[in-house]
Amino acid sequence: MGNEPSFHIPYLYNYTSPWKTQRRIRFLLDTWFKDNVFGIPGDEDGGGMSAFVVFSSMGFYPLTPGNPVYTIGSPVFEKVNIDLPGGKTFRIIANHSSVVNKYIQSAKFDGKALTTPWFTHAQLTAGGTLELEMGPLPNKSWGG
């Protein structure tokens, strides 16, 4: 996990078993990226590790450069606001998110059911709300 070419790998589970992405992301954040003397697990030479932590903690990640899609993980925070140009805001609400409640039970984007574990850059830049219901057990039917 300590090298930039591997940051996307845990998100690849979203193409077959999204709950495995959720489990793996939380494990990696909890194990490798601590707020103690050990810090981060490798050479932070270009900001990639910090970007992985920030994106993953918010609950999504830009999986492939050049493809304007974000893949959803397991948000650490219950609420995140991203201020955008023109007074717009992109919100992520992860109801009941915790160390135990790391699995997505259901999702909505602007109030409409979201059944895929990703959203587009256009959706993010338009502003809006991604709302996730989190729980302690994997919902193996969501996003698959």
Short mmCIF file of C-alpha atoms in Angstrom, two decimals:
data_model
loop_
_atom_site.label_atom_id
_atom_site.label_comp_id
_atom_site.label_asym_id
_atom_site.label_seq_id
_atom_site.Cartn_x
_atom_site.Cartn_y
_atom_site.Cartn_z
CA MET A 1 0.00 0.00 0.00
CA GLY A 2 2.98 2.27 0.34
CA ASN A 3 3.44 3.06 -3.33
CA GLU A 4 1.40 5.24 -5.66
CA PRO A 5 0.82 2.70 -8.48
CA SER A 6 -1.22 0.53 -6.09
CA PHE A 7 -3.66 3.08 -4.66
CA HIS A 8 -6.42 2.18 -7.12
CA ILE A 9 -6.32 -1.56 -6.45
CA PRO A 10 -8.76 -1.77 -3.49
CA TYR A 11 -11.30 0.18 -5.53
CA LEU A 12 -11.28 -2.43 -8.31
CA TYR A 13 -13.53 -4.63 -6.15
CA ASN A 14 -16.31 -2.16 -7.02
CA TYR A 15 -16.60 -3.91 -10.39
CA THR A 16 -17.52 -7.24 -8.79
CA SER A 17 -18.14 -6.91 -5.02
CA PRO A 18 -18.38 -3.31 -3.78
CA TRP A 19 -18.57 -4.40 -0.14
CA LYS A 20 -15.01 -5.70 -0.48
CA THR A 21 -13.86 -2.22 -1.52
CA GLN A 22 -15.58 -0.79 1.55
CA ARG A 23 -13.95 -3.33 3.86
CA ARG A 24 -10.49 -2.96 2.28
CA ILE A 25 -10.46 0.84 2.27
CA ARG A 26 -11.30 1.02 5.96
CA PHE A 27 -8.68 -1.61 6.75
CA LEU A 28 -6.01 0.29 4.81
CA LEU A 29 -6.86 3.64 6.38
CA ASP A 30 -6.90 2.13 9.87
CA THR A 31 -3.72 0.09 9.41
CA TRP A 32 -1.39 2.17 7.25
CA PHE A 33 -2.35 5.79 7.69
CA LYS A 34 -2.16 6.66 11.36
CA ASP A 35 -1.96 9.99 13.15
CA ASN A 36 1.00 8.88 15.23
CA VAL A 37 4.78 8.68 14.96
CA PHE A 38 4.57 6.09 12.17
CA GLY A 39 2.72 8.51 9.88
CA ILE A 40 2.33 7.23 6.34
CA PRO A 41 3.79 3.98 5.01
CA GLY A 42 6.05 5.25 2.23
CA ASP A 43 7.68 8.10 0.40
CA GLU A 44 5.26 11.03 0.05
CA ASP A 45 7.10 12.43 -2.94
CA GLY A 46 4.24 13.80 -5.00
CA GLY A 47 1.23 14.02 -2.73
CA GLY A 48 -0.29 10.74 -3.90
CA MET A 49 -0.50 9.20 -0.46
CA SER A 50 -2.12 12.25 1.05
CA ALA A 51 -4.55 12.40 -1.85
CA PHE A 52 -5.45 8.74 -1.32
CA VAL A 53 -6.16 9.40 2.36
CA VAL A 54 -8.19 12.57 1.74
CA PHE A 55 -10.29 11.11 -1.08
CA SER A 56 -10.78 7.77 0.68
CA SER A 57 -11.73 9.42 3.97
CA MET A 58 -14.36 11.47 2.13
CA GLY A 59 -15.67 8.26 0.57
CA PHE A 60 -14.65 8.29 -3.08
CA TYR A 61 -11.61 8.10 -5.36
CA PRO A 62 -10.72 9.02 -8.96
CA LEU A 63 -9.93 5.48 -10.10
CA THR A 64 -8.53 6.12 -13.57
CA PRO A 65 -6.79 9.30 -14.78
CA GLY A 66 -8.59 10.67 -17.81
CA ASN A 67 -11.88 8.93 -16.97
CA PRO A 68 -14.15 11.50 -15.27
CA VAL A 69 -15.70 9.02 -12.83
CA TYR A 70 -15.29 8.63 -9.07
CA THR A 71 -15.66 5.26 -7.43
CA ILE A 72 -17.26 5.04 -3.98
CA GLY A 73 -15.51 3.54 -0.96
CA SER A 74 -16.36 3.83 2.72
CA PRO A 75 -16.45 7.37 4.11
CA VAL A 76 -14.84 7.98 7.48
CA PHE A 77 -16.80 11.17 8.08
CA GLU A 78 -20.57 11.46 8.45
CA LYS A 79 -20.64 14.77 6.59
CA VAL A 80 -18.32 16.37 4.05
CA ASN A 81 -18.92 19.55 2.08
CA ILE A 82 -16.86 20.50 -0.96
CA ASP A 83 -17.26 24.14 -1.91
CA LEU A 84 -17.35 24.61 -5.68
CA PRO A 85 -17.18 27.64 -7.98
CA GLY A 86 -20.38 29.60 -8.45
CA GLY A 87 -21.54 29.04 -4.90
CA LYS A 88 -22.29 25.35 -5.47
CA THR A 89 -21.58 22.63 -2.92
CA PHE A 90 -21.09 18.91 -3.26
CA ARG A 91 -22.16 17.11 -0.09
CA ILE A 92 -21.48 13.63 1.12
CA ILE A 93 -23.65 12.39 3.96
CA ALA A 94 -22.78 8.99 5.40
CA ASN A 95 -25.50 8.33 7.95
CA HIS A 96 -24.23 6.36 10.97
CA SER A 97 -20.70 6.01 9.56
CA SER A 98 -18.30 4.66 12.18
CA VAL A 99 -15.52 2.15 12.66
CA VAL A 100 -18.23 -0.52 12.92
CA ASN A 101 -20.68 0.92 10.35
CA LYS A 102 -18.36 0.88 7.35
CA TYR A 103 -20.64 -0.84 4.83
CA ILE A 104 -23.01 0.94 2.45
CA GLN A 105 -26.56 -0.30 2.85
CA SER A 106 -28.08 2.01 0.24
CA ALA A 107 -27.25 5.20 -1.61
CA LYS A 108 -28.99 8.22 -3.08
CA PHE A 109 -27.71 10.94 -5.34
CA ASP A 110 -29.82 14.09 -5.06
CA GLY A 111 -32.61 12.02 -3.52
CA LYS A 112 -32.70 9.38 -6.27
CA ALA A 113 -31.56 5.81 -5.67
CA LEU A 114 -27.96 5.21 -6.71
CA THR A 115 -27.37 1.56 -7.52
CA THR A 116 -23.84 1.84 -8.91
CA PRO A 117 -20.71 2.34 -6.79
CA TRP A 118 -19.62 5.39 -8.77
CA PHE A 119 -20.68 8.83 -9.96
CA THR A 120 -19.36 11.23 -12.58
CA HIS A 121 -17.23 14.34 -12.38
CA ALA A 122 -20.08 16.25 -14.01
CA GLN A 123 -22.36 15.23 -11.13
CA LEU A 124 -19.77 16.40 -8.60
CA THR A 125 -19.12 19.76 -10.27
CA ALA A 126 -22.85 20.45 -10.65
CA GLY A 127 -23.16 20.26 -6.87
CA GLY A 128 -25.59 18.03 -5.10
CA THR A 129 -25.73 15.42 -2.40
CA LEU A 130 -24.49 11.86 -2.22
CA GLU A 131 -26.25 10.25 0.73
CA LEU A 132 -25.17 6.86 2.03
CA GLU A 133 -26.84 4.71 4.67
CA MET A 134 -24.09 2.89 6.50
CA GLY A 135 -24.32 -0.29 8.56
CA PRO A 136 -22.23 -2.95 10.32
CA LEU A 137 -22.70 -5.77 7.79
CA PRO A 138 -22.05 -5.82 4.04
CA ASN A 139 -25.01 -5.33 1.76
CA LYS A 140 -23.80 -7.71 -0.93
CA SER A 141 -26.58 -6.71 -3.33
CA TRP A 142 -25.85 -2.96 -3.37
CA GLY A 143 -23.82 -1.72 -6.31
CA GLY A 144 -23.37 -5.11 -7.91
#
